[in-house]
C-alpha positions as YAML, in Angstrom:
chain: A
units: angstrom
residues:
- id: 1
  name: MET
  ca: [-19.39, -53.82, -10.00]
- id: 2
  name: LEU
  ca: [-19.73, -52.84, -6.26]
- id: 3
  name: ILE
  ca: [-17.16, -50.25, -5.17]
- id: 4
  name: ILE
  ca: [-17.32, -49.64, -1.44]
- id: 5
  name: GLY
  ca: [-14.96, -47.48, 0.68]
- id: 6
  name: VAL
  ca: [-14.51, -48.45, 4.22]
- id: 7
  name: ASP
  ca: [-12.31, -46.80, 6.89]
- id: 8
  name: PRO
  ca: [-12.41, -48.90, 10.02]
- id: 9
  name: GLY
  ca: [-11.10, -46.31, 12.33]
- id: 10
  name: ASN
  ca: [-10.24, -46.60, 15.88]
- id: 11
  name: ARG
  ca: [-13.10, -44.90, 17.25]
- id: 12
  name: PHE
  ca: [-15.67, -44.96, 14.47]
- id: 13
  name: THR
  ca: [-16.05, -46.99, 11.20]
- id: 14
  name: LYS
  ca: [-17.16, -45.07, 8.22]
- id: 15
  name: ALA
  ca: [-18.20, -46.60, 4.78]
- id: 16
  name: THR
  ca: [-19.59, -45.13, 1.49]
- id: 17
  name: SER
  ca: [-20.87, -46.65, -1.80]
- id: 18
  name: GLU
  ca: [-22.39, -44.99, -4.85]
- id: 19
  name: HIS
  ca: [-25.80, -44.90, -3.16]
- id: 20
  name: ASN
  ca: [-25.23, -45.10, 0.49]
- id: 21
  name: GLU
  ca: [-23.07, -43.87, 3.51]
- id: 22
  name: ILE
  ca: [-22.97, -44.94, 7.02]
- id: 23
  name: ILE
  ca: [-20.82, -44.53, 10.13]
- id: 24
  name: PHE
  ca: [-20.98, -46.53, 13.56]
- id: 25
  name: SER
  ca: [-18.79, -47.04, 16.56]
- id: 26
  name: SER
  ca: [-15.82, -49.34, 16.20]
- id: 27
  name: THR
  ca: [-16.83, -51.39, 19.14]
- id: 28
  name: VAL
  ca: [-17.16, -55.21, 18.80]
- id: 29
  name: GLY
  ca: [-18.22, -57.91, 21.04]
- id: 30
  name: SER
  ca: [-19.60, -61.57, 21.07]
- id: 31
  name: GLY
  ca: [-23.14, -61.52, 19.93]
- id: 32
  name: ARG
  ca: [-26.21, -63.67, 20.56]
- id: 33
  name: ASN
  ca: [-29.93, -63.59, 19.52]
- id: 34
  name: ILE
  ca: [-31.92, -61.31, 21.61]
- id: 35
  name: ILE
  ca: [-35.39, -62.59, 22.47]
- id: 36
  name: PHE
  ca: [-36.98, -59.44, 23.43]
- id: 37
  name: LYS
  ca: [-36.23, -56.11, 21.93]
- id: 38
  name: MET
  ca: [-38.15, -52.93, 22.04]
- id: 39
  name: ASN
  ca: [-37.24, -51.64, 18.45]
- id: 40
  name: ASP
  ca: [-35.57, -52.99, 15.33]
- id: 41
  name: ASN
  ca: [-32.32, -50.88, 15.82]
- id: 42
  name: LYS
  ca: [-30.77, -53.91, 17.74]
- id: 43
  name: ASN
  ca: [-31.01, -55.84, 14.30]
- id: 44
  name: LYS
  ca: [-28.63, -53.42, 12.92]
- id: 45
  name: SER
  ca: [-25.94, -54.33, 15.53]
- id: 46
  name: LEU
  ca: [-26.07, -58.17, 15.22]
- id: 47
  name: ILE
  ca: [-24.16, -59.84, 12.34]
- id: 48
  name: THR
  ca: [-23.10, -63.45, 11.88]
- id: 49
  name: ILE
  ca: [-19.86, -64.01, 9.86]
- id: 50
  name: ASN
  ca: [-19.13, -67.72, 8.89]
- id: 51
  name: GLY
  ca: [-21.19, -68.82, 11.82]
- id: 52
  name: ASN
  ca: [-19.84, -66.53, 14.50]
- id: 53
  name: LYS
  ca: [-22.17, -63.85, 16.03]
- id: 54
  name: TYR
  ca: [-20.89, -60.32, 16.89]
- id: 55
  name: PHE
  ca: [-22.59, -57.40, 18.37]
- id: 56
  name: VAL
  ca: [-21.09, -54.26, 16.48]
- id: 57
  name: GLY
  ca: [-21.44, -50.60, 17.58]
- id: 58
  name: SER
  ca: [-23.30, -49.26, 20.69]
- id: 59
  name: MET
  ca: [-25.14, -52.56, 21.20]
- id: 60
  name: ALA
  ca: [-21.67, -54.42, 21.96]
- id: 61
  name: THR
  ca: [-21.00, -52.05, 24.81]
- id: 62
  name: ARG
  ca: [-24.58, -52.77, 26.28]
- id: 63
  name: GLU
  ca: [-24.78, -56.41, 25.68]
- id: 64
  name: SER
  ca: [-21.24, -58.03, 25.39]
- id: 65
  name: HIS
  ca: [-19.07, -58.72, 28.36]
- id: 66
  name: ASP
  ca: [-16.02, -58.74, 25.96]
- id: 67
  name: ALA
  ca: [-16.76, -55.47, 24.03]
- id: 68
  name: SER
  ca: [-13.66, -53.64, 22.94]
- id: 69
  name: LEU
  ca: [-12.57, -50.91, 20.39]
- id: 70
  name: ALA
  ca: [-10.36, -52.24, 17.55]
- id: 71
  name: LEU
  ca: [-7.34, -50.22, 18.69]
- id: 72
  name: ASP
  ca: [-4.64, -51.59, 16.38]
- id: 73
  name: GLU
  ca: [-2.22, -49.32, 14.64]
- id: 74
  name: THR
  ca: [-1.63, -51.22, 11.57]
- id: 75
  name: ARG
  ca: [-5.07, -52.36, 10.78]
- id: 76
  name: VAL
  ca: [-3.67, -55.76, 10.13]
- id: 77
  name: GLU
  ca: [-3.29, -57.73, 13.44]
- id: 78
  name: HIS
  ca: [-6.56, -56.92, 15.25]
- id: 79
  name: GLU
  ca: [-9.14, -59.63, 14.54]
- id: 80
  name: ASN
  ca: [-11.97, -57.09, 14.80]
- id: 81
  name: THR
  ca: [-10.72, -55.26, 11.72]
- id: 82
  name: VAL
  ca: [-12.44, -57.88, 9.47]
- id: 83
  name: VAL
  ca: [-15.58, -57.78, 11.35]
- id: 84
  name: LEU
  ca: [-15.74, -54.04, 11.17]
- id: 85
  name: ILE
  ca: [-15.06, -54.16, 7.38]
- id: 86
  name: LEU
  ca: [-17.71, -56.85, 6.93]
- id: 87
  name: THR
  ca: [-20.35, -55.05, 9.03]
- id: 88
  name: ALA
  ca: [-19.85, -51.84, 7.04]
- id: 89
  name: VAL
  ca: [-20.14, -53.62, 3.69]
- id: 90
  name: ALA
  ca: [-23.34, -55.50, 4.76]
- id: 91
  name: ARG
  ca: [-24.74, -52.12, 5.89]
- id: 92
  name: VAL
  ca: [-24.22, -50.13, 2.71]
- id: 93
  name: LEU
  ca: [-25.18, -53.01, 0.31]
- id: 94
  name: LYS
  ca: [-28.41, -52.21, -1.30]
- id: 95
  name: CYS
  ca: [-28.81, -55.13, -3.69]
- id: 96
  name: ASN
  ca: [-30.64, -58.40, -2.64]
- id: 97
  name: ALA
  ca: [-28.34, -60.73, -4.28]
- id: 98
  name: LEU
  ca: [-27.25, -63.81, -2.58]
- id: 99
  name: TRP
  ca: [-23.55, -63.40, -3.59]
- id: 100
  name: ALA
  ca: [-21.91, -59.94, -3.59]
- id: 101
  name: ASN
  ca: [-18.47, -59.27, -5.47]
- id: 102
  name: VAL
  ca: [-17.09, -56.22, -3.82]
- id: 103
  name: ASP
  ca: [-14.15, -53.88, -4.94]
- id: 104
  name: LEU
  ca: [-13.00, -52.61, -1.42]
- id: 105
  name: ILE
  ca: [-10.98, -49.47, -0.85]
- id: 106
  name: THR
  ca: [-9.74, -48.97, 2.39]
- id: 107
  name: GLY
  ca: [-6.99, -47.04, 4.28]
- id: 108
  name: MET
  ca: [-3.96, -47.52, 6.48]
- id: 109
  name: PRO
  ca: [-1.91, -45.00, 8.55]
- id: 110
  name: ILE
  ca: [0.88, -43.51, 6.32]
- id: 111
  name: ILE
  ca: [3.56, -44.62, 8.76]
- id: 112
  name: TYR
  ca: [2.57, -48.36, 8.14]
- id: 113
  name: TYR
  ca: [1.39, -48.03, 4.60]
- id: 114
  name: LYS
  ca: [5.04, -47.44, 3.66]
- id: 115
  name: GLU
  ca: [5.71, -51.16, 4.54]
- id: 116
  name: HIS
  ca: [4.62, -53.13, 1.56]
- id: 117
  name: ARG
  ca: [4.47, -56.43, 3.43]
- id: 118
  name: LEU
  ca: [1.69, -54.85, 5.95]
- id: 119
  name: ARG
  ca: [-0.26, -53.63, 2.99]
- id: 120
  name: GLN
  ca: [-0.27, -57.14, 1.41]
- id: 121
  name: ARG
  ca: [-1.09, -58.89, 4.56]
- id: 122
  name: LEU
  ca: [-4.17, -56.85, 5.04]
- id: 123
  name: ILE
  ca: [-5.25, -57.55, 1.35]
- id: 124
  name: ASP
  ca: [-4.43, -61.26, 1.90]
- id: 125
  name: LYS
  ca: [-6.45, -61.21, 5.06]
- id: 126
  name: LEU
  ca: [-9.40, -59.90, 3.50]
- id: 127
  name: ARG
  ca: [-9.26, -62.00, 0.16]
- id: 128
  name: LYS
  ca: [-8.23, -65.34, 1.67]
- id: 129
  name: GLN
  ca: [-11.79, -66.53, 1.75]
- id: 130
  name: ASN
  ca: [-15.60, -66.08, 0.96]
- id: 131
  name: TYR
  ca: [-17.62, -64.74, 3.86]
- id: 132
  name: ASN
  ca: [-21.06, -66.10, 4.64]
- id: 133
  name: ILE
  ca: [-22.89, -63.38, 6.27]
- id: 134
  name: GLU
  ca: [-26.37, -62.96, 7.99]
- id: 135
  name: PHE
  ca: [-27.48, -59.48, 8.70]
- id: 136
  name: GLN
  ca: [-30.74, -58.06, 9.27]
- id: 137
  name: GLY
  ca: [-32.34, -61.38, 8.36]
- id: 138
  name: GLN
  ca: [-30.72, -61.68, 4.97]
- id: 139
  name: LYS
  ca: [-28.08, -64.41, 4.20]
- id: 140
  name: ARG
  ca: [-25.43, -63.73, 1.60]
- id: 141
  name: VAL
  ca: [-22.00, -64.52, 0.58]
- id: 142
  name: ILE
  ca: [-19.43, -61.44, 0.27]
- id: 143
  name: ASN
  ca: [-16.32, -61.92, -1.88]
- id: 144
  name: PHE
  ca: [-13.63, -59.22, -2.10]
- id: 145
  name: GLN
  ca: [-12.54, -59.64, -5.65]
- id: 146
  name: SER
  ca: [-9.98, -56.66, -5.18]
- id: 147
  name: VAL
  ca: [-8.74, -54.65, -2.30]
- id: 148
  name: THR
  ca: [-7.14, -51.44, -2.63]
- id: 149
  name: VAL
  ca: [-5.28, -49.82, 0.24]
- id: 150
  name: PHE
  ca: [-4.61, -46.01, 0.24]
- id: 151
  name: PRO
  ca: [-2.45, -44.15, 2.64]
- id: 152
  name: GLU
  ca: [-5.00, -42.51, 5.15]
- id: 153
  name: GLY
  ca: [-5.74, -38.99, 4.34]
- id: 154
  name: ALA
  ca: [-4.55, -38.92, 0.75]
- id: 155
  name: ALA
  ca: [-7.78, -40.49, -0.49]
- id: 156
  name: ALA
  ca: [-9.70, -37.29, 0.71]
- id: 157
  name: LEU
  ca: [-8.14, -35.52, -2.14]
- id: 158
  name: PHE
  ca: [-10.23, -37.48, -4.71]
- id: 159
  name: SER
  ca: [-13.53, -36.20, -3.22]
- id: 160
  name: VAL
  ca: [-12.60, -32.49, -4.06]
- id: 161
  name: ILE
  ca: [-10.40, -33.07, -7.11]
- id: 162
  name: ARG
  ca: [-9.70, -29.79, -9.16]
- id: 163
  name: GLU
  ca: [-7.84, -29.10, -12.45]
- id: 164
  name: GLU
  ca: [-5.30, -26.74, -10.55]
- id: 165
  name: PHE
  ca: [-4.33, -29.83, -8.28]
- id: 166
  name: LYS
  ca: [-2.59, -31.21, -11.11]
- id: 167
  name: THR
  ca: [0.01, -28.27, -11.43]
- id: 168
  name: ASN
  ca: [0.37, -27.57, -7.64]
- id: 169
  name: ARG
  ca: [1.83, -28.77, -4.62]
- id: 170
  name: ILE
  ca: [-0.89, -29.87, -1.95]
- id: 171
  name: GLY
  ca: [-0.70, -30.63, 1.67]
- id: 172
  name: ILE
  ca: [-3.35, -32.83, 3.39]
- id: 173
  name: ILE
  ca: [-3.71, -33.24, 7.23]
- id: 174
  name: ASP
  ca: [-6.20, -35.92, 8.42]
- id: 175
  name: VAL
  ca: [-7.02, -35.70, 12.08]
- id: 176
  name: GLY
  ca: [-8.35, -39.00, 13.50]
- id: 177
  name: SER
  ca: [-9.49, -39.89, 16.94]
- id: 178
  name: TRP
  ca: [-6.16, -41.49, 18.08]
- id: 179
  name: ARG
  ca: [-3.61, -40.35, 15.48]
- id: 180
  name: SER
  ca: [-3.23, -37.76, 12.64]
- id: 181
  name: ASN
  ca: [-1.82, -38.38, 9.03]
- id: 182
  name: TYR
  ca: [-0.01, -35.66, 6.93]
- id: 183
  name: CYS
  ca: [0.90, -35.93, 3.27]
- id: 184
  name: VAL
  ca: [2.12, -33.89, 0.49]
- id: 185
  name: LEU
  ca: [1.27, -34.36, -3.21]
- id: 186
  name: ASP
  ca: [3.27, -32.59, -5.91]
- id: 187
  name: GLU
  ca: [1.39, -32.41, -9.19]
- id: 188
  name: MET
  ca: [-0.78, -35.19, -7.98]
- id: 189
  name: GLU
  ca: [2.48, -37.28, -7.21]
- id: 190
  name: TYR
  ca: [2.70, -38.51, -3.60]
- id: 191
  name: GLU
  ca: [5.75, -37.32, -1.68]
- id: 192
  name: ASP
  ca: [6.74, -39.96, 0.64]
- id: 193
  name: LYS
  ca: [9.61, -38.02, 2.45]
- id: 194
  name: SER
  ca: [6.93, -35.27, 3.36]
- id: 195
  name: SER
  ca: [4.35, -37.61, 4.55]
- id: 196
  name: GLY
  ca: [3.75, -39.47, 7.76]
- id: 197
  name: THR
  ca: [1.84, -40.25, 11.07]
- id: 198
  name: LEU
  ca: [1.57, -38.53, 14.35]
- id: 199
  name: PRO
  ca: [0.44, -40.42, 17.56]
- id: 200
  name: LEU
  ca: [-2.03, -37.53, 18.38]
- id: 201
  name: GLY
  ca: [-5.68, -37.13, 17.43]
- id: 202
  name: MET
  ca: [-9.12, -35.63, 18.63]
- id: 203
  name: HIS
  ca: [-8.96, -38.01, 21.75]
- id: 204
  name: GLN
  ca: [-6.11, -36.09, 23.24]
- id: 205
  name: ALA
  ca: [-7.76, -32.75, 22.21]
- id: 206
  name: LEU
  ca: [-10.95, -33.63, 23.79]
- id: 207
  name: LEU
  ca: [-9.39, -34.89, 26.99]
- id: 208
  name: MET
  ca: [-7.63, -31.47, 27.33]
- id: 209
  name: LEU
  ca: [-11.03, -29.78, 26.66]
- id: 210
  name: ASP
  ca: [-12.58, -32.08, 29.15]
- id: 211
  name: THR
  ca: [-15.42, -33.07, 26.42]
- id: 212
  name: ASN
  ca: [-14.12, -36.74, 25.96]
- id: 213
  name: LYS
  ca: [-17.70, -37.83, 27.20]
- id: 214
  name: LEU
  ca: [-19.25, -36.64, 23.94]
- id: 215
  name: LEU
  ca: [-17.61, -39.59, 22.08]
- id: 216
  name: HIS
  ca: [-18.97, -42.12, 24.53]
- id: 217
  name: GLU
  ca: [-22.60, -40.92, 24.40]
- id: 218
  name: ILE
  ca: [-23.03, -41.51, 20.66]
- id: 219
  name: GLU
  ca: [-25.50, -44.27, 19.91]
- id: 220
  name: ASP
  ca: [-26.20, -45.84, 16.59]
- id: 221
  name: MET
  ca: [-29.18, -43.89, 15.03]
- id: 222
  name: PRO
  ca: [-32.04, -45.68, 13.07]
- id: 223
  name: GLN
  ca: [-31.40, -43.27, 10.12]
- id: 224
  name: GLN
  ca: [-28.20, -42.71, 8.46]
- id: 225
  name: ASN
  ca: [-28.85, -38.71, 8.24]
- id: 226
  name: LYS
  ca: [-29.13, -38.59, 12.00]
- id: 227
  name: GLU
  ca: [-25.75, -40.42, 12.49]
- id: 228
  name: LEU
  ca: [-23.97, -37.94, 10.02]
- id: 229
  name: LYS
  ca: [-25.63, -35.06, 11.97]
- id: 230
  name: GLU
  ca: [-24.47, -36.46, 15.28]
- id: 231
  name: GLN
  ca: [-20.92, -36.25, 13.83]
- id: 232
  name: ARG
  ca: [-21.35, -32.82, 12.61]
- id: 233
  name: TYR
  ca: [-22.59, -31.73, 16.20]
- id: 234
  name: ILE
  ca: [-19.47, -32.95, 17.80]
- id: 235
  name: LYS
  ca: [-17.24, -31.19, 15.25]
- id: 236
  name: LYS
  ca: [-19.26, -27.95, 15.98]
- id: 237
  name: SER
  ca: [-18.96, -28.48, 19.66]
- id: 238
  name: VAL
  ca: [-15.35, -28.96, 19.60]
- id: 239
  name: ASP
  ca: [-14.74, -25.92, 17.39]
- id: 240
  name: LYS
  ca: [-16.84, -23.62, 19.62]
- id: 241
  name: ARG
  ca: [-14.76, -24.80, 22.71]
- id: 242
  name: SER
  ca: [-11.50, -24.48, 20.76]
- id: 243
  name: GLU
  ca: [-12.51, -20.82, 19.91]
- id: 244
  name: LYS
  ca: [-12.88, -20.22, 23.71]
- id: 245
  name: VAL
  ca: [-9.54, -21.64, 24.49]
- id: 246
  name: LEU
  ca: [-8.01, -19.43, 21.63]
...
């Protein structure tokens, strides 16, 4: 059983599995085969899904005339959401099987998660068909045998679960690029009335600090560790500038 978690964010897409984790820019554009390339990193940016080619990540910005970020509040309507999720799954998969049955866990902003019809539409959109993928020279079929949608932010609790959480009231704040989610769990029970989404995120903070260019300068790295270090560098840079402001 392959359990993969994917967060197709408005600025970055993050994914993790039992053996792997990756992060890349949520930029998608029409793709094509590149005849001449200086290194193999370009292969990580081109994916074919059911016969359609896409550049994903920084390569989309450089090579696609129609490159765009997947700026959709609900994660349901934007056509690039499926492209980002499939690219993330293809990049974290380690097996060489021609058919991959995946149990997917993904998130949705709390304000939209509250609407059952939106959650179900996202699930139906991902499960309605099998996907023929060609990525880094390998062809395979990806099937989402189950899709679990979590309220954004709340899922972070399970990465630091502790015994005392079962008898306490916990608040979680998830600051994203374009919006922030907040939620409360009382004895591990989700408290809907105290949870929601704000239309504020790091994008607005960076604009105030005049450091938004940092987000635009990130490139896909050949090694995953370098990608994660780049993210930590941004966070440290913002923290230092925030200290100066305060």
